[in-house]
Amino acid sequence: MRITILFGGSNRERLVSVASAQALHQALPEADLWFWDVEDKVHVVQSKQLLEHARPFEDEFKPGTRGIPLPQALDQARVEDRVLVLSLHGGSAENGELQVMCETRGVPFTGSGSASSHLAFDKIAAKRFAAIGGVTPPVGIALENIDDAFAEYGKLIAKPARDGSSYGLIFVNAKQDLVAVRNAAKHEEYVIEPYIAGIEATCGVLERLDGSIISLPPIEIIPGEGSFDYAAKYLLSTTQEICPGRFTPEITAALKEQAMLAHRAMSCTGYSRSDFIVSEKGLVYLETNTLPGLTKSSLYPKALKAEGIAFVDFLRGLIELAERRVRK
C-alpha cells in the first residue's frame, strides 16, 4: 500500500500537527504528503516544502486555493490503495469524525478507531469509562456548584470537555477566576474538578503486532511555570520532561498498569498516552490521548527511545496494524 502522511487539519493544533509530520516524514521518506487545510481541502505537498519551513503552511495555502475536498481525497485514497499515517491533533481529526470517514470507505489509518477516538476525546465520558475499567479519576463538579466547590477545596481546575486540555485551561485560585470559568462555559462545555497537588506524569501504551499491549516508561513532567498548559508544553524551555520518571518502582508499576487499564477501557488500538497526577493519596487519572504528538520533542517518542524502540519501527508497526484492521 502507498504510505501517505496526513497532517494539518482545521483546528488550532495545526502547528503541532505540522511539526509531527516533519518528524514522520524524516522517518518515512518514501511517504506521500497530504496537507488538510482550514477549508477542509486536501493538497499534495512536496517533501522540500514540508521539511524546509520552520512554521510551515500557516500561509502556504490561502482560502480558495486549489485542493480537493476531504471526502474526495479519502475516496481517492481508497482507489489508490493508500494507508494514512495520521499526523493530526484535536477537533474532527481526533474526535472520531475523520476515523469514521475512513472506516466507511475502507481506508486504513494509524491509531484508534472512530468509537475509541470519540470516547477518549470526551473527557466526561472518558473519565466514566476509565473508572469502570479500574482507574481513579478526580471528582467532577457541576457548573452550578462551582462556588460551593471553591469554598470546599480552595482551588479548582477547569478545562474544555472536548478539546486538548492545554487549550482553555483555567486555574481557579481566586473568586474572579470563577467568572472566567462561567464565561468560558457559555461557549463550550467545561469539566470542573478539584485541583490535585502532586507530580504530573504521563505513560504511553503500545500495541504490538501479536496483539499484546505494553506500557512504555512513565515520564515525569516539571512545568516551567507551575502548570502544564500549552505554553509549558510547546513554548517554555524551562519545562522538564524526565524519562524514565524518578518514581519509586511501585509508582512506576502502578502508572504502567493504569495506563493499560485506561487504554483497554476505551478500546484503543495502536497506541495511546494517558496522563496522571501522582498525589499523596495515590494516582489520579486525567485523560487519554489517542493521537499523541510525535514531534522530535514530544513525550511519546521520548518514551519509545527509553524503551529501546526505534521511531521508524514504531511507525512501521502502526502501519501494519492499520492494514490488518482493514483486511479483517
Tab-separated table of N, CA and C in Angstrom, residues 17-136:
chain	number	residue	atom	x	y	z
A	17	SER	N	0.692	19.566	14.606
A	17	SER	CA	0.494	18.579	13.558
A	17	SER	C	1.595	18.660	12.509
A	18	VAL	N	1.941	19.864	12.110
A	18	VAL	CA	2.981	20.042	11.088
A	18	VAL	C	4.341	19.591	11.617
A	19	ALA	N	4.641	19.942	12.855
A	19	ALA	CA	5.910	19.518	13.446
A	19	ALA	C	5.977	17.991	13.549
A	20	SER	N	4.856	17.352	13.875
A	20	SER	CA	4.816	15.886	13.895
A	20	SER	C	5.055	15.336	12.494
A	21	ALA	N	4.436	15.962	11.490
A	21	ALA	CA	4.599	15.494	10.109
A	21	ALA	C	6.048	15.569	9.663
A	22	GLN	N	6.759	16.601	10.090
A	22	GLN	CA	8.173	16.704	9.738
A	22	GLN	C	8.959	15.517	10.282
A	23	ALA	N	8.703	15.153	11.551
A	23	ALA	CA	9.396	14.010	12.149
A	23	ALA	C	8.983	12.705	11.472
A	24	LEU	N	7.708	12.556	11.154
A	24	LEU	CA	7.229	11.348	10.496
A	24	LEU	C	7.851	11.194	9.113
A	25	HIS	N	7.926	12.284	8.372
A	25	HIS	CA	8.448	12.205	7.007
A	25	HIS	C	9.944	11.901	6.994
A	26	GLN	N	10.655	12.396	7.992
A	26	GLN	CA	12.077	12.064	8.072
A	26	GLN	C	12.275	10.575	8.352
A	27	ALA	N	11.350	9.978	9.092
A	27	ALA	CA	11.425	8.546	9.365
A	27	ALA	C	10.877	7.713	8.205
A	28	LEU	N	9.929	8.287	7.446
A	28	LEU	CA	9.298	7.595	6.319
A	28	LEU	C	9.467	8.445	5.057
A	29	PRO	N	10.692	8.577	4.547
A	29	PRO	CA	10.941	9.499	3.418
A	29	PRO	C	10.199	9.112	2.152
A	30	GLU	N	9.769	7.848	2.049
A	30	GLU	CA	9.059	7.410	0.846
A	30	GLU	C	7.588	7.807	0.861
A	31	ALA	N	7.087	8.292	1.990
A	31	ALA	CA	5.659	8.591	2.132
A	31	ALA	C	5.242	9.812	1.331
A	32	ASP	N	4.041	9.749	0.774
A	32	ASP	CA	3.433	10.933	0.180
A	32	ASP	C	2.948	11.855	1.289
A	33	LEU	N	2.773	13.121	0.964
A	33	LEU	CA	2.366	14.124	1.951
A	33	LEU	C	1.074	14.787	1.514
A	34	TRP	N	0.068	14.708	2.382
A	34	TRP	CA	-1.194	15.384	2.126
A	34	TRP	C	-1.440	16.387	3.249
A	35	PHE	N	-1.706	17.629	2.851
A	35	PHE	CA	-1.994	18.682	3.821
A	35	PHE	C	-3.481	18.997	3.808
A	36	TRP	N	-4.087	18.952	4.991
A	36	TRP	CA	-5.529	19.209	5.185
A	36	TRP	C	-5.665	20.636	5.688
A	37	ASP	N	-6.281	21.527	4.894
A	37	ASP	CA	-6.300	22.947	5.252
A	37	ASP	C	-7.561	23.327	6.025
A	38	VAL	N	-7.657	24.598	6.380
A	38	VAL	CA	-8.756	25.063	7.234
A	38	VAL	C	-10.099	25.064	6.518
A	39	GLU	N	-10.085	24.914	5.179
A	39	GLU	CA	-11.332	24.832	4.422
A	39	GLU	C	-11.733	23.395	4.134
A	40	ASP	N	-11.105	22.443	4.844
A	40	ASP	CA	-11.368	21.020	4.650
A	40	ASP	C	-11.035	20.558	3.239
A	41	LYS	N	-10.001	21.161	2.663
A	41	LYS	CA	-9.461	20.692	1.392
A	41	LYS	C	-8.101	20.051	1.627
A	42	VAL	N	-7.765	19.121	0.761
A	42	VAL	CA	-6.503	18.397	0.874
A	42	VAL	C	-5.610	18.746	-0.304
A	43	HIS	N	-4.335	19.043	-0.002
A	43	HIS	CA	-3.349	19.417	-1.008
A	43	HIS	C	-2.191	18.430	-0.992
A	44	VAL	N	-1.682	18.096	-2.155
A	44	VAL	CA	-0.456	17.307	-2.247
A	44	VAL	C	0.723	18.234	-1.998
A	45	VAL	N	1.619	17.823	-1.116
A	45	VAL	CA	2.746	18.651	-0.700
A	45	VAL	C	4.047	17.932	-1.051
A	46	GLN	N	5.046	18.695	-1.443
A	46	GLN	CA	6.355	18.128	-1.735
A	46	GLN	C	7.204	18.062	-0.474
A	47	SER	N	8.149	17.129	-0.474
A	47	SER	CA	8.996	16.918	0.695
A	47	SER	C	9.718	18.196	1.111
A	48	LYS	N	10.303	18.871	0.164
A	48	LYS	CA	11.062	20.089	0.458
A	48	LYS	C	10.169	21.152	1.072
A	49	GLN	N	8.957	21.219	0.587
A	49	GLN	CA	8.002	22.212	1.078
A	49	GLN	C	7.699	22.009	2.561
A	50	LEU	N	7.658	20.758	2.983
A	50	LEU	CA	7.406	20.458	4.396
A	50	LEU	C	8.654	20.640	5.244
A	51	LEU	N	9.762	20.076	4.809
A	51	LEU	CA	10.943	19.984	5.668
A	51	LEU	C	11.714	21.285	5.804
A	52	GLU	N	11.579	22.197	4.863
A	52	GLU	CA	12.397	23.410	4.892
A	52	GLU	C	11.673	24.625	5.446
A	53	HIS	N	10.552	24.417	6.089
A	53	HIS	CA	9.826	25.522	6.707
A	53	HIS	C	9.848	25.358	8.223
A	54	ALA	N	10.198	26.438	8.917
A	54	ALA	CA	10.212	26.385	10.378
A	54	ALA	C	8.789	26.394	10.928
A	55	ARG	N	7.901	27.172	10.318
A	55	ARG	CA	6.497	27.221	10.716
A	55	ARG	C	5.645	27.067	9.463
A	56	PRO	N	5.618	25.854	8.907
A	56	PRO	CA	5.023	25.688	7.582
A	56	PRO	C	3.511	25.797	7.548
A	57	PHE	N	3.021	26.182	6.410
A	57	PHE	CA	1.647	26.055	5.998
A	57	PHE	C	0.655	26.965	6.694
A	58	GLU	N	1.085	27.868	7.528
A	58	GLU	CA	0.143	28.854	8.056
A	58	GLU	C	-0.321	29.788	6.944
A	59	ASP	N	0.556	30.036	5.987
A	59	ASP	CA	0.206	30.929	4.879
A	59	ASP	C	0.441	30.283	3.518
A	60	GLU	N	0.775	29.002	3.508
A	60	GLU	CA	1.085	28.338	2.241
A	60	GLU	C	-0.135	28.273	1.325
A	61	PHE	N	-1.278	27.969	1.912
A	61	PHE	CA	-2.477	27.778	1.104
A	61	PHE	C	-3.548	28.771	1.548
A	62	LYS	N	-3.729	29.794	0.781
A	62	LYS	CA	-4.727	30.812	1.092
A	62	LYS	C	-6.131	30.260	0.844
A	63	PRO	N	-7.148	30.829	1.510
A	63	PRO	CA	-8.520	30.406	1.234
A	63	PRO	C	-8.841	30.512	-0.250
A	64	GLY	N	-9.478	29.473	-0.784
A	64	GLY	CA	-9.845	29.478	-2.188
A	64	GLY	C	-8.814	28.863	-3.105
A	65	THR	N	-7.641	28.501	-2.578
A	65	THR	CA	-6.627	27.894	-3.432
A	65	THR	C	-7.035	26.477	-3.803
A	66	ARG	N	-6.363	25.946	-4.812
A	66	ARG	CA	-6.712	24.626	-5.337
A	66	ARG	C	-6.447	23.535	-4.303
A	67	GLY	N	-7.231	22.540	-4.388
A	67	GLY	CA	-7.174	21.413	-3.484
A	67	GLY	C	-8.458	20.636	-3.679
A	68	ILE	N	-8.554	19.453	-3.098
A	68	ILE	CA	-9.786	18.693	-3.251
A	68	ILE	C	-10.431	18.518	-1.888
A	69	PRO	N	-11.755	18.498	-1.819
A	69	PRO	CA	-12.438	18.328	-0.530
A	69	PRO	C	-12.002	17.040	0.160
A	70	LEU	N	-11.989	17.057	1.483
A	70	LEU	CA	-11.538	15.911	2.257
A	70	LEU	C	-12.254	14.620	1.872
A	71	PRO	N	-13.593	14.591	1.758
A	71	PRO	CA	-14.240	13.324	1.373
A	71	PRO	C	-13.737	12.790	0.034
A	72	GLN	N	-13.504	13.687	-0.910
A	72	GLN	CA	-12.993	13.267	-2.216
A	72	GLN	C	-11.576	12.719	-2.091
A	73	ALA	N	-10.773	13.337	-1.234
A	73	ALA	CA	-9.408	12.857	-1.018
A	73	ALA	C	-9.419	11.452	-0.420
A	74	LEU	N	-10.347	11.189	0.501
A	74	LEU	CA	-10.432	9.864	1.100
A	74	LEU	C	-10.933	8.829	0.088
A	75	ASP	N	-11.832	9.236	-0.804
A	75	ASP	CA	-12.243	8.346	-1.888
A	75	ASP	C	-11.034	7.983	-2.750
A	76	GLN	N	-10.223	8.966	-3.024
A	76	GLN	CA	-9.011	8.757	-3.819
A	76	GLN	C	-8.048	7.820	-3.095
A	77	ALA	N	-7.924	7.997	-1.787
A	77	ALA	CA	-7.039	7.140	-1.002
A	77	ALA	C	-7.467	5.676	-1.110
A	78	ARG	N	-8.773	5.435	-1.133
A	78	ARG	CA	-9.269	4.064	-1.255
A	78	ARG	C	-8.930	3.495	-2.630
A	79	VAL	N	-9.156	4.245	-3.669
A	79	VAL	CA	-8.887	3.775	-5.030
A	79	VAL	C	-7.391	3.531	-5.239
A	80	GLU	N	-6.562	4.388	-4.658
A	80	GLU	CA	-5.111	4.300	-4.844
A	80	GLU	C	-4.430	3.399	-3.820
A	81	ASP	N	-5.221	2.717	-3.004
A	81	ASP	CA	-4.698	1.752	-2.039
A	81	ASP	C	-3.689	2.398	-1.094
A	82	ARG	N	-4.106	3.489	-0.461
A	82	ARG	CA	-3.242	4.219	0.464
A	82	ARG	C	-3.540	3.840	1.909
A	83	VAL	N	-2.519	3.913	2.739
A	83	VAL	CA	-2.691	3.817	4.185
A	83	VAL	C	-2.284	5.170	4.756
A	84	LEU	N	-3.147	5.748	5.584
A	84	LEU	CA	-2.920	7.084	6.101
A	84	LEU	C	-2.225	7.023	7.454
A	85	VAL	N	-1.086	7.675	7.539
A	85	VAL	CA	-0.409	7.857	8.816
A	85	VAL	C	-0.879	9.202	9.355
A	86	LEU	N	-1.638	9.187	10.432
A	86	LEU	CA	-2.278	10.402	10.920
A	86	LEU	C	-1.312	11.232	11.762
A	87	SER	N	-1.007	12.405	11.250
A	87	SER	CA	-0.210	13.390	11.984
A	87	SER	C	-1.135	14.546	12.308
A	88	LEU	N	-2.114	14.274	13.169
A	88	LEU	CA	-3.201	15.208	13.416
A	88	LEU	C	-3.488	15.281	14.912
A	89	HIS	N	-4.066	16.390	15.336
A	89	HIS	CA	-4.350	16.576	16.752
A	89	HIS	C	-5.605	17.433	16.915
A	90	GLY	N	-6.478	17.024	17.812
A	90	GLY	CA	-7.623	17.842	18.187
A	90	GLY	C	-8.737	17.873	17.159
A	91	GLY	N	-9.879	18.411	17.579
A	91	GLY	CA	-11.013	18.638	16.705
A	91	GLY	C	-11.490	17.389	15.983
A	92	SER	N	-11.963	17.556	14.758
A	92	SER	CA	-12.521	16.447	13.988
A	92	SER	C	-11.470	15.425	13.596
A	93	ALA	N	-10.182	15.781	13.750
A	93	ALA	CA	-9.113	14.827	13.465
A	93	ALA	C	-8.957	13.813	14.574
A	94	GLU	N	-9.383	14.169	15.778
A	94	GLU	CA	-9.151	13.313	16.936
A	94	GLU	C	-10.436	12.839	17.615
A	95	ASN	N	-11.565	13.434	17.246
A	95	ASN	CA	-12.809	13.079	17.946
A	95	ASN	C	-13.576	11.937	17.286
A	96	GLY	N	-12.977	11.304	16.292
A	96	GLY	CA	-13.598	10.159	15.646
A	96	GLY	C	-14.242	10.453	14.309
A	97	GLU	N	-14.440	11.728	13.963
A	97	GLU	CA	-15.127	12.056	12.713
A	97	GLU	C	-14.300	11.649	11.496
A	98	LEU	N	-13.019	12.006	11.484
A	98	LEU	CA	-12.162	11.587	10.372
A	98	LEU	C	-12.076	10.065	10.315
A	99	GLN	N	-11.955	9.445	11.487
A	99	GLN	CA	-11.805	7.989	11.533
A	99	GLN	C	-13.015	7.272	10.929
A	100	VAL	N	-14.227	7.756	11.219
A	100	VAL	CA	-15.404	7.081	10.663
A	100	VAL	C	-15.498	7.322	9.160
A	101	MET	N	-15.022	8.455	8.697
A	101	MET	CA	-14.978	8.702	7.247
A	101	MET	C	-14.047	7.705	6.564
A	102	CYS	N	-12.947	7.381	7.228
A	102	CYS	CA	-12.025	6.379	6.675
A	102	CYS	C	-12.627	4.980	6.768
A	103	GLU	N	-13.226	4.662	7.891
A	103	GLU	CA	-13.764	3.313	8.104
A	103	GLU	C	-14.861	2.975	7.106
A	104	THR	N	-15.737	3.925	6.818
A	104	THR	CA	-16.831	3.649	5.888
A	104	THR	C	-16.333	3.455	4.462
A	105	ARG	N	-15.128	3.933	4.176
A	105	ARG	CA	-14.537	3.790	2.839
A	105	ARG	C	-13.544	2.633	2.764
A	106	GLY	N	-13.218	2.056	3.906
A	106	GLY	CA	-12.223	1.001	3.901
A	106	GLY	C	-10.809	1.505	3.738
A	107	VAL	N	-10.543	2.738	4.187
A	107	VAL	CA	-9.205	3.321	4.102
A	107	VAL	C	-8.474	3.070	5.417
A	108	PRO	N	-7.353	2.355	5.390
A	108	PRO	CA	-6.625	2.110	6.642
A	108	PRO	C	-5.946	3.369	7.158
A	109	PHE	N	-5.889	3.496	8.491
A	109	PHE	CA	-5.268	4.661	9.107
A	109	PHE	C	-4.661	4.242	10.431
A	110	THR	N	-3.672	4.966	10.885
A	110	THR	CA	-2.995	4.624	12.128
A	110	THR	C	-3.757	5.161	13.333
A	111	GLY	N	-3.627	4.456	14.449
A	111	GLY	CA	-4.259	4.899	15.687
A	111	GLY	C	-5.604	4.244	15.923
A	112	SER	N	-6.308	4.758	16.912
A	112	SER	CA	-7.581	4.173	17.329
A	112	SER	C	-8.699	4.434	16.337
A	113	GLY	N	-9.718	3.586	16.395
A	113	GLY	CA	-10.873	3.733	15.526
A	113	GLY	C	-11.805	4.841	15.977
A	114	SER	N	-12.901	4.997	15.250
A	114	SER	CA	-13.800	6.132	15.478
A	114	SER	C	-14.436	6.094	16.861
A	115	ALA	N	-14.915	4.921	17.298
A	115	ALA	CA	-15.606	4.841	18.590
A	115	ALA	C	-14.656	5.160	19.739
A	116	SER	N	-13.462	4.568	19.716
A	116	SER	CA	-12.486	4.827	20.779
A	116	SER	C	-12.034	6.281	20.773
A	117	SER	N	-11.806	6.814	19.587
A	117	SER	CA	-11.365	8.207	19.478
A	117	SER	C	-12.420	9.151	20.031
A	118	HIS	N	-13.672	8.900	19.677
A	118	HIS	CA	-14.765	9.753	20.149
A	118	HIS	C	-14.898	9.685	21.668
A	119	LEU	N	-14.769	8.498	22.209
A	119	LEU	CA	-14.900	8.309	23.648
A	119	LEU	C	-13.775	9.011	24.403
A	120	ALA	N	-12.546	8.790	23.980
A	120	ALA	CA	-11.408	9.382	24.691
A	120	ALA	C	-11.401	10.898	24.579
A	121	PHE	N	-11.909	11.432	23.471
A	121	PHE	CA	-11.907	12.873	23.271
A	121	PHE	C	-12.890	13.586	24.183
A	122	ASP	N	-13.930	12.878	24.607
A	122	ASP	CA	-14.939	13.428	25.514
A	122	ASP	C	-14.479	13.140	26.942
A	123	LYS	N	-13.926	14.139	27.621
A	123	LYS	CA	-13.314	13.903	28.931
A	123	LYS	C	-14.311	13.392	29.966
A	124	ILE	N	-15.561	13.799	29.847
A	124	ILE	CA	-16.568	13.349	30.806
A	124	ILE	C	-16.827	11.855	30.629
A	125	ALA	N	-17.066	11.436	29.383
A	125	ALA	CA	-17.306	10.020	29.114
A	125	ALA	C	-16.050	9.197	29.374
A	126	ALA	N	-14.883	9.737	29.017
A	126	ALA	CA	-13.629	9.005	29.218
A	126	ALA	C	-13.387	8.719	30.694
A	127	LYS	N	-13.664	9.707	31.548
A	127	LYS	CA	-13.495	9.502	32.988
A	127	LYS	C	-14.421	8.394	33.488
A	128	ARG	N	-15.639	8.369	32.983
A	128	ARG	CA	-16.605	7.360	33.418
A	128	ARG	C	-16.119	5.961	33.008
A	129	PHE	N	-15.678	5.817	31.777
A	129	PHE	CA	-15.215	4.514	31.302
A	129	PHE	C	-13.924	4.106	31.992
A	130	ALA	N	-13.030	5.074	32.204
A	130	ALA	CA	-11.771	4.763	32.893
A	130	ALA	C	-12.053	4.257	34.301
A	131	ALA	N	-13.021	4.881	34.975
A	131	ALA	CA	-13.366	4.451	36.334
A	131	ALA	C	-13.919	3.032	36.322
A	132	ILE	N	-14.773	2.731	35.345
A	132	ILE	CA	-15.303	1.368	35.233
A	132	ILE	C	-14.169	0.384	34.972
A	133	GLY	N	-13.161	0.848	34.209
A	133	GLY	CA	-12.035	-0.003	33.875
A	133	GLY	C	-11.019	-0.165	34.982
A	134	GLY	N	-11.215	0.511	36.112
A	134	GLY	CA	-10.336	0.326	37.254
A	134	GLY	C	-9.369	1.456	37.531
A	135	VAL	N	-9.544	2.590	36.833
A	135	VAL	CA	-8.672	3.748	37.021
A	135	VAL	C	-9.415	4.791	37.854
A	136	THR	N	-8.671	5.591	38.623
A	136	THR	CA	-9.296	6.555	39.531
A	136	THR	C	-9.239	7.975	38.964
